[in-house]
Short mmCIF file of C-alpha atoms in Angstrom, two decimals:
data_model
loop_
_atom_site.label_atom_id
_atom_site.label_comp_id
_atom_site.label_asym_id
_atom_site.label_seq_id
_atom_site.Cartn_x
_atom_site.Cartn_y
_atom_site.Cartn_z
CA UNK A 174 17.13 3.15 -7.25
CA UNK A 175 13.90 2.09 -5.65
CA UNK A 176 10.89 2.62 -4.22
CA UNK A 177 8.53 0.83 -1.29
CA UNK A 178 5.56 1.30 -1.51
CA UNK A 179 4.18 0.11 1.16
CA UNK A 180 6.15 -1.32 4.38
CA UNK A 181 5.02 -1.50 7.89
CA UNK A 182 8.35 -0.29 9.16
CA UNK A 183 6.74 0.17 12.79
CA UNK A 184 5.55 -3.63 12.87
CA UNK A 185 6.19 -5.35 16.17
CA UNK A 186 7.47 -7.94 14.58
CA UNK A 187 10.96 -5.95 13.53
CA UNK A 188 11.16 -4.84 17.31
CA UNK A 189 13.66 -2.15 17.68
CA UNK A 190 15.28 -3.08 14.24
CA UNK A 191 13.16 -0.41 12.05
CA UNK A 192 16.05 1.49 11.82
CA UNK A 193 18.47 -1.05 10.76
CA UNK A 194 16.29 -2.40 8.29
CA UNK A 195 15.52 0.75 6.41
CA UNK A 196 19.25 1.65 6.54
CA UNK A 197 19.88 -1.96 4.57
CA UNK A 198 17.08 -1.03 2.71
CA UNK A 199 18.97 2.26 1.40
CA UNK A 200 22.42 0.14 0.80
CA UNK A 201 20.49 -2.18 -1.43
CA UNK A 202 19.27 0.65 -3.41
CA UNK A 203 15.68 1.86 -1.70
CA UNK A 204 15.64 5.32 -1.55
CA UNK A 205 12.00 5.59 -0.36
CA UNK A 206 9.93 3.86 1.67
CA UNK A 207 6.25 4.17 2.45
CA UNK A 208 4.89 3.70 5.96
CA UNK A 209 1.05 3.54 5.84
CA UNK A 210 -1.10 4.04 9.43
CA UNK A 211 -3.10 0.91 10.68
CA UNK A 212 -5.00 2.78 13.69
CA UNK A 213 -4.54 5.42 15.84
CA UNK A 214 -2.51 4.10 18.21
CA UNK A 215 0.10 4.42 15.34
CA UNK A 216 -1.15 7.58 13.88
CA UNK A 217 1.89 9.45 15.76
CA UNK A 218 4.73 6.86 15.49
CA UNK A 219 4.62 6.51 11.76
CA UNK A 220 5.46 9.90 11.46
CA UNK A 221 7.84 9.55 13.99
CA UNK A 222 9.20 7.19 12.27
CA UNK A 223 9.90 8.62 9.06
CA UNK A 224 11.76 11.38 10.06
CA UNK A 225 14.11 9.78 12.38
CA UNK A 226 15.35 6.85 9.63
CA UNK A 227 16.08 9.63 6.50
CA UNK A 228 14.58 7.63 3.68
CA UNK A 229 11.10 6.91 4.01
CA UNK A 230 7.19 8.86 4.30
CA UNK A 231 4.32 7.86 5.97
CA UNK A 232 0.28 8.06 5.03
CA UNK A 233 -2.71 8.25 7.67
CA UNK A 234 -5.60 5.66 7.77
CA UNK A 235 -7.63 3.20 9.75
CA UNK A 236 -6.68 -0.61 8.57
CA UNK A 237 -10.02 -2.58 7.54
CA UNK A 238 -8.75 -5.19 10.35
CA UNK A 239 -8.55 -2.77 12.61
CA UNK A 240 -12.25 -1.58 11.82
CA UNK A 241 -13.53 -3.69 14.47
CA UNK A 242 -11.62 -1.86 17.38
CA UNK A 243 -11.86 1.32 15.97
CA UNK A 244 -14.53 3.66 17.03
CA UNK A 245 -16.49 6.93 14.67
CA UNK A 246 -14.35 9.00 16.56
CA UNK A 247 -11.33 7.65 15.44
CA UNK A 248 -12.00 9.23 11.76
CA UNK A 249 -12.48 12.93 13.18
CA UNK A 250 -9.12 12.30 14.85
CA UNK A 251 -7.51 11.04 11.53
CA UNK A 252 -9.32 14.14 9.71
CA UNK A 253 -7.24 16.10 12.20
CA UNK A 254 -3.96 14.04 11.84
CA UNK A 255 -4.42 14.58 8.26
CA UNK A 256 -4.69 18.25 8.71
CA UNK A 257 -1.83 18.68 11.19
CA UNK A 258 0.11 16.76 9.11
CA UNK A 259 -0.63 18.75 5.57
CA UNK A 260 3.03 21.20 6.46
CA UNK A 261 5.01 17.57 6.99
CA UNK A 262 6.84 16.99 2.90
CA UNK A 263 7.13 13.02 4.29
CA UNK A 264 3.28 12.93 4.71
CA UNK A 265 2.11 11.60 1.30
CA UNK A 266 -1.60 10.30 1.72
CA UNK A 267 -4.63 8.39 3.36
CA UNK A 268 -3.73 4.77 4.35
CA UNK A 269 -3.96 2.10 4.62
CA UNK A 270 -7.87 1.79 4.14
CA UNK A 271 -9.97 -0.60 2.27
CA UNK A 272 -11.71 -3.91 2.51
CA UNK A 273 -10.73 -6.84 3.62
CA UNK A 274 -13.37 -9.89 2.86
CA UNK A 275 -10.85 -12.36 3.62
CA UNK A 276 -11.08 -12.97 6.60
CA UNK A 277 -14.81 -14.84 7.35
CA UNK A 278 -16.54 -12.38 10.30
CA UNK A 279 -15.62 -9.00 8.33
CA UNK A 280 -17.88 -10.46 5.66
CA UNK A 281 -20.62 -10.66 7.23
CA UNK A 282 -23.28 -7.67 9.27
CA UNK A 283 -22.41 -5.99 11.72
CA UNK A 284 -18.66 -6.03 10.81
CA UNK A 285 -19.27 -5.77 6.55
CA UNK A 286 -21.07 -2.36 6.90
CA UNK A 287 -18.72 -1.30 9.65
CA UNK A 288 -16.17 -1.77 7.48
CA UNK A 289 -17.56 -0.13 4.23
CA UNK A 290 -18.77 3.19 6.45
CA UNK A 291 -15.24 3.04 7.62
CA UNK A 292 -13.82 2.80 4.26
CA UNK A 293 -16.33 5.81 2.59
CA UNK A 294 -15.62 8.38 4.87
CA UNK A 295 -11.96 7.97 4.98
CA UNK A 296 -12.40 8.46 1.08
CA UNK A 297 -14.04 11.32 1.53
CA UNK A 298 -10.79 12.64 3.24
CA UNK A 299 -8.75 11.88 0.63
CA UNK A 300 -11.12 13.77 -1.75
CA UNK A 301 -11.69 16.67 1.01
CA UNK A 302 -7.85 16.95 1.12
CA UNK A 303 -6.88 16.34 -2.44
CA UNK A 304 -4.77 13.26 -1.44
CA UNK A 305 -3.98 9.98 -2.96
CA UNK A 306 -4.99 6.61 -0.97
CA UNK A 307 -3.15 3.27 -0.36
CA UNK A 308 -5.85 0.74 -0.63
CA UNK A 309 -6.25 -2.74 0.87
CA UNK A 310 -8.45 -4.70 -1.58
CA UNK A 311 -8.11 -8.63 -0.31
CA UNK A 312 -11.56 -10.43 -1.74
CA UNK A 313 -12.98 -7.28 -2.06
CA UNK A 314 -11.79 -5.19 -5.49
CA UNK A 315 -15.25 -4.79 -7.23
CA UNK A 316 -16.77 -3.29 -3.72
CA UNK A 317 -13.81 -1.37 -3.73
CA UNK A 318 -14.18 -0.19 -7.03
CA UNK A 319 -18.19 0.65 -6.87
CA UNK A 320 -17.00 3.00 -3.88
CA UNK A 321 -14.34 4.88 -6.09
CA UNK A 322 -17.01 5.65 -8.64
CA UNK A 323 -18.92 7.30 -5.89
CA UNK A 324 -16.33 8.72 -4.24
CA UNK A 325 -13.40 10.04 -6.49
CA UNK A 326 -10.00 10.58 -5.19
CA UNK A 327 -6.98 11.49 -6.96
CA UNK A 328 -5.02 8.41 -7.90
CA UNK A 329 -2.89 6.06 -4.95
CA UNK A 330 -2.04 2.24 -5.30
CA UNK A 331 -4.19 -0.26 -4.92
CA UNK A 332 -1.44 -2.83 -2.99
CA UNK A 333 -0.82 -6.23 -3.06
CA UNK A 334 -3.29 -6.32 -6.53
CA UNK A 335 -4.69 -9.71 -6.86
CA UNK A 336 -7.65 -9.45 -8.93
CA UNK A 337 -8.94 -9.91 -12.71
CA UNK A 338 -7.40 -8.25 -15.43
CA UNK A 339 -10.68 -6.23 -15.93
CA UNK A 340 -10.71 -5.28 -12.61
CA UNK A 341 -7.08 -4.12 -12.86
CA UNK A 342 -7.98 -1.97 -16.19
CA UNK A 343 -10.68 -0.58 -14.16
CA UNK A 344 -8.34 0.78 -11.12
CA UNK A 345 -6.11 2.09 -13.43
CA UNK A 346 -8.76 3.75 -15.44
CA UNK A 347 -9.87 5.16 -12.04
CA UNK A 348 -6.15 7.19 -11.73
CA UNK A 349 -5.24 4.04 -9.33
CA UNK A 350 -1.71 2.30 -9.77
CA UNK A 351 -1.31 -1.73 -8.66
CA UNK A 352 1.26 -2.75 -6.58
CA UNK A 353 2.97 -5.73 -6.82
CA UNK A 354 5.61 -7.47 -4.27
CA UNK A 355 6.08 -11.09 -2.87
CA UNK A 356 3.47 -12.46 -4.54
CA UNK A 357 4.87 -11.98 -7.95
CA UNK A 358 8.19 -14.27 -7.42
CA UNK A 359 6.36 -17.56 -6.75
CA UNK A 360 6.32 -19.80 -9.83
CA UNK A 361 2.58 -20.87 -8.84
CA UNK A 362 1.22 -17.56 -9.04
CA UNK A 363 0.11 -17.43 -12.50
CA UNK A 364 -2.37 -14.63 -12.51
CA UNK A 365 -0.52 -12.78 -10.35
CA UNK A 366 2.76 -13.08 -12.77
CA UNK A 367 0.22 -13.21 -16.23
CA UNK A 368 -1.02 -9.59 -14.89
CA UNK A 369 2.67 -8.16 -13.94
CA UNK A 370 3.72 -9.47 -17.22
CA UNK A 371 1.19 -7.82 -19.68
CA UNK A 372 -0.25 -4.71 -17.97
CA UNK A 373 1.27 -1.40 -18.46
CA UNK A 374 4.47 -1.01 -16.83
CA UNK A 375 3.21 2.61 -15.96
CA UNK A 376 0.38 1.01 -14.17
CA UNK A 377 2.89 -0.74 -11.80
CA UNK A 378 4.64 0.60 -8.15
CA UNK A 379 6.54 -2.32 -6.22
CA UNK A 380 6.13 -3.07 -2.52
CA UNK A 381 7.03 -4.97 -0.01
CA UNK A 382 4.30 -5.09 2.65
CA UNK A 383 6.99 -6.16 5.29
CA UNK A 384 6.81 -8.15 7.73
CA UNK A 385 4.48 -9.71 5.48
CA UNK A 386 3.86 -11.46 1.92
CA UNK A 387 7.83 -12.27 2.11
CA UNK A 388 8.83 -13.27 -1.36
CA UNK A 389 9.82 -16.98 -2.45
CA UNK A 390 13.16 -16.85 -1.69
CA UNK A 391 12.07 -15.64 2.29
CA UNK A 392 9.13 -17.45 2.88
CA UNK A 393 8.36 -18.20 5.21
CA UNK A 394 10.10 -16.30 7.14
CA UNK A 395 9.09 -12.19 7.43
CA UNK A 396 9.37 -9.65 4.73
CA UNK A 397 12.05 -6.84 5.15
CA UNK A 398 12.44 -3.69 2.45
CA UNK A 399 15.76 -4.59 1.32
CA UNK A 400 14.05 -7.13 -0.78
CA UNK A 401 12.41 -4.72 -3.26
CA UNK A 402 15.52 -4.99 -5.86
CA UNK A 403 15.65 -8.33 -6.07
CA UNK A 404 11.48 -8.32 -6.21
CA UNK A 405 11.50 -5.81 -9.30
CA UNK A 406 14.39 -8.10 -10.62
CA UNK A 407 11.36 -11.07 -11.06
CA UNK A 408 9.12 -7.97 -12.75
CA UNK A 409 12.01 -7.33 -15.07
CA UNK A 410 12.31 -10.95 -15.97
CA UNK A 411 8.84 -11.45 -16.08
CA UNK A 412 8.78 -8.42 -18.92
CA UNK A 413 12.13 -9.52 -21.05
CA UNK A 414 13.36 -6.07 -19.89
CA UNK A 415 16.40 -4.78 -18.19
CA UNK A 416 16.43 -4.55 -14.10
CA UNK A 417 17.89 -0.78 -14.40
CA UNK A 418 14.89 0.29 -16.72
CA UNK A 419 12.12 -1.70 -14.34
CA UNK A 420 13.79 0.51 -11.68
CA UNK A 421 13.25 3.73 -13.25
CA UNK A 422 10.08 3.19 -14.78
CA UNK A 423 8.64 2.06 -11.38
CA UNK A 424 9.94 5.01 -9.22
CA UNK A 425 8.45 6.93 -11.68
CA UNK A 426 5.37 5.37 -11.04
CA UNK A 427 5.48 5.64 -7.48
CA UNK A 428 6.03 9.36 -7.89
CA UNK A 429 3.07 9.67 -10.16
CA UNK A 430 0.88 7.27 -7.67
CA UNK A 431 2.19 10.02 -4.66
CA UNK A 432 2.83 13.26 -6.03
CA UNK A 433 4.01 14.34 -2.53
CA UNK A 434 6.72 12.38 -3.03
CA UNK A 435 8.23 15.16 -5.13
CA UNK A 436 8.47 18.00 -2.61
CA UNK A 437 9.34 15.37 0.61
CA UNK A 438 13.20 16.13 0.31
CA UNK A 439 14.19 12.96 0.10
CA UNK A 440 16.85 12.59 -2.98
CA UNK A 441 15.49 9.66 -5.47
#
């Protein structure tokens, strides 16, 4: 059995197929999946959506691309989504937040500090409320990790890792797991496949990120969560181990990354 990590099950891009999906999703083996926030306009419907499809949980957060639209009052309303949501077992932690320095106008001022402010406070949640975060770290891992210094949280996934193998060390010396999806399976992505090969296994939770970062096989058409076996088949390959014990080892992980995972009721 496995785990998603991280899978934007409400994405307009599946339409009115989030259902269907995460039903394949189970037949292929997925017990859980995990539905991160983008904004508030979705604050609501990820819940939503978690309890009506039986096999996944959802975490609150404000997106760095969504930073830009967002306003200061959006994080007192997420502090009080969080706080509703604290008596929900599929509510498992802050996300997705982080920083995204990527994309060329969130680098620079006004946006870059907008985006760090954003990304502090909702840390601060996660501290306030003991909870783990799922963190967005494209072009921006050593910011990230100066912030975690400051701010300490307790553990989450650092998704879609694509940084150094020091920085990687670092994130897991900082309680953080790295998860690792479509981006592992193409031949071409030799750090990518070097770091999924050689790091800890217990450092490792799988994800999909669906609709997006669609592994080799898909691209490039959209991501969907009934890829994750076949994704942690490439891991297992990449290690010389069997799929079944890549399985195990990485819902472990996923249960270590989210401890609310334990008490959410759903059977994995």
């Amino acid at each position: 059995m496995w785990v998603d990590t991280h899978c934007h099950l409400d994405a307009g891009e599946f339409g009115e197929r989030s259902a269907i999906l995460a039903d394949e999703a189970a037949q292929a083996g997925v017990r859980v999946i995990v539905i991160p926030a983008i904004a508030r306009a979705n604050f609501a419907r990820v819940g939503q959506l978690a309890r009506e499809v039986g096999n996944a949980v959802y975490a609150l957060g404000i997106h760095p691309l969504y930073v830009p639209t967002s306003q200061e009052s959006d994080l007192a309303l997420l502090r009080e989504a969080i706080a509703a949501a604290l008596d929900d077992p599929l509510f498992v932690g802050i996300g997705e937040i982080g920083l995204d320095f990527f994309v060329p106008a969130l680098k620079e001022p006004p946006l870059r500090e907008k985006q760090e402010f954003f990304f502090a406070e909702q840390l601060k949640l996660a501290r306030d409320f003991a909870l783990p975060v799922l963190l967005h770290v494209r072009r921006s891992q050593d910011i990230i990790l100066k912030h975690l210094r400051r701010i300490r949280v307790p553990g989450g996934i650092a998704h879609a890792f694509n940084g150094s193998d020091q920085q990687a060390r670092t994130f897991v010396e900082l309680g953080l797991h790295l998860g690792f999806g479509g981006a592992m399976t193409f031949p071409r992505a030799l750090q990518i496949r070097r770091l999924a090969a050689e790091l800890p296994l217990s450092s490792i939770v799988l994800e999909t990120d669906a609709p997006d970062i669609a592994p080799a096989w898909r691209h490039p058409e959209i991501n969907t969560p009934d890829q994750i076996p076949r994704i942690g088949q490439v891991l297992a390959e990449l290690r010389g181990l069997p799929q079944q014990e890549v399985a195990a080892a990485t819902t472990a992980n996923a249960r270590a990354a989210l401890p609310r995972l334990a008490s959410s009721g759903l059977s994995f």
